[in-house]
XYZ file of C-alpha atoms in Angstrom:
133
model
C 178.553 19.927 28.720
C 181.670 21.738 27.501
C 182.500 25.393 27.263
C 179.641 26.359 24.902
C 176.989 24.907 27.221
C 178.386 26.862 30.165
C 178.314 30.089 28.141
C 174.710 29.504 27.102
C 173.593 28.983 30.719
C 175.500 32.058 31.854
C 173.876 34.145 29.126
C 170.364 33.095 30.106
C 171.097 33.864 33.775
C 172.206 37.370 32.787
C 168.728 38.001 31.332
C 166.996 37.325 34.669
C 165.519 40.495 36.151
C 165.494 41.566 39.757
C 162.199 41.079 41.572
C 159.975 44.164 41.264
C 159.040 44.036 44.945
C 162.703 44.103 46.004
C 163.272 47.028 43.648
C 160.407 48.985 45.231
C 161.581 48.183 48.778
C 165.077 49.483 48.093
C 163.743 52.557 46.314
C 162.161 53.518 49.641
C 164.360 51.963 52.333
C 167.577 52.143 50.332
C 167.638 55.933 50.472
C 170.030 57.248 53.069
C 168.365 57.668 56.485
C 165.007 56.057 55.613
C 165.875 52.685 57.127
C 167.155 54.298 60.309
C 164.026 56.440 60.664
C 161.756 53.414 60.284
C 163.921 51.424 62.718
C 163.540 54.138 65.382
C 159.781 54.350 64.832
C 159.409 50.556 65.070
C 160.272 50.935 68.750
C 157.700 53.683 69.436
C 156.209 56.894 68.020
C 158.580 59.842 68.340
C 158.630 63.609 68.199
C 160.749 65.269 65.517
C 163.444 66.326 68.022
C 163.628 62.784 69.424
C 164.137 61.370 65.935
C 166.876 63.915 65.258
C 168.696 62.917 68.459
C 168.280 59.199 67.732
C 169.881 59.486 64.264
C 173.292 61.162 64.562
C 174.392 63.095 61.501
C 170.985 63.781 59.967
C 170.086 67.442 59.422
C 166.666 68.869 60.277
C 165.992 69.515 56.604
C 166.935 65.975 55.580
C 164.859 64.461 58.391
C 161.880 66.560 57.351
C 162.301 65.547 53.682
C 162.694 61.861 54.510
C 159.668 61.861 56.831
C 157.608 63.409 54.025
C 158.824 60.699 51.601
C 158.036 57.926 54.071
C 154.614 59.480 54.596
C 153.981 59.570 50.847
C 155.035 55.905 50.654
C 152.387 55.061 53.256
C 154.827 54.025 55.988
C 154.742 56.986 58.410
C 151.928 59.106 59.833
C 152.451 62.691 60.993
C 150.277 63.680 63.945
C 149.949 67.226 65.284
C 149.297 67.782 68.983
C 147.777 71.262 69.113
C 149.225 71.789 72.585
C 150.226 74.263 73.765
C 152.917 73.869 72.848
C 152.213 72.612 69.339
C 154.159 69.357 68.838
C 154.425 67.022 65.887
C 154.931 63.309 66.366
C 155.495 60.512 63.898
C 154.440 56.884 64.020
C 154.426 53.967 61.645
C 151.328 53.023 59.724
C 150.217 49.403 59.755
C 152.319 48.870 56.614
C 155.352 50.494 58.246
C 154.961 48.459 61.436
C 154.813 45.278 59.325
C 158.486 45.906 58.451
C 159.558 45.093 62.034
C 160.302 41.367 61.501
C 162.289 42.068 58.331
C 164.282 44.860 60.016
C 165.011 42.611 62.995
C 166.252 39.871 60.671
C 168.423 42.339 58.750
C 169.913 43.571 62.024
C 170.699 39.992 63.061
C 172.239 39.312 59.658
C 174.401 42.436 59.963
C 175.653 41.352 63.390
C 176.634 37.957 62.002
C 178.039 38.949 58.610
C 179.205 42.562 58.536
C 182.473 43.744 60.066
C 182.255 45.209 63.532
C 181.794 48.950 63.825
C 181.880 51.298 66.795
C 178.726 50.717 68.891
C 177.710 54.367 68.522
C 178.671 56.428 65.448
C 180.993 59.225 66.414
C 182.059 57.481 69.637
C 185.604 56.992 68.381
C 185.911 60.742 67.686
C 185.149 61.545 71.324
C 187.944 59.368 72.680
C 191.482 60.758 72.753
C 193.853 59.003 70.422
C 196.849 57.222 71.992
C 199.050 60.107 70.848
C 196.855 62.615 72.737
C 196.667 60.570 75.945
């Protein structure tokens, strides 16, 4: 085949485009926090405060914005319980719930192929360092 044949094949591979479906998925789930929000809601519907506690580091404003985006994408439903007290809960739509097998597989892949991390973000900060002990 020689060097010229290899260059021709490489050039044609460079023209291949990414799948449009994958592009759309990552436009929604690739945004910071969106994947985590969906992963929490796969387990069960949740109130806003429960979501905030389940996702360390997310601000109320960011959670509110991301829930609105996921709602606009057709993945999350916002439900108001008139109360009293008035409470707002969130649950996955049928389309959002259909992500469960893919999220489970991604989690399994991460366990097998990504470097280990602390089991709970921020856990290492709470432990005294050897110098402090």
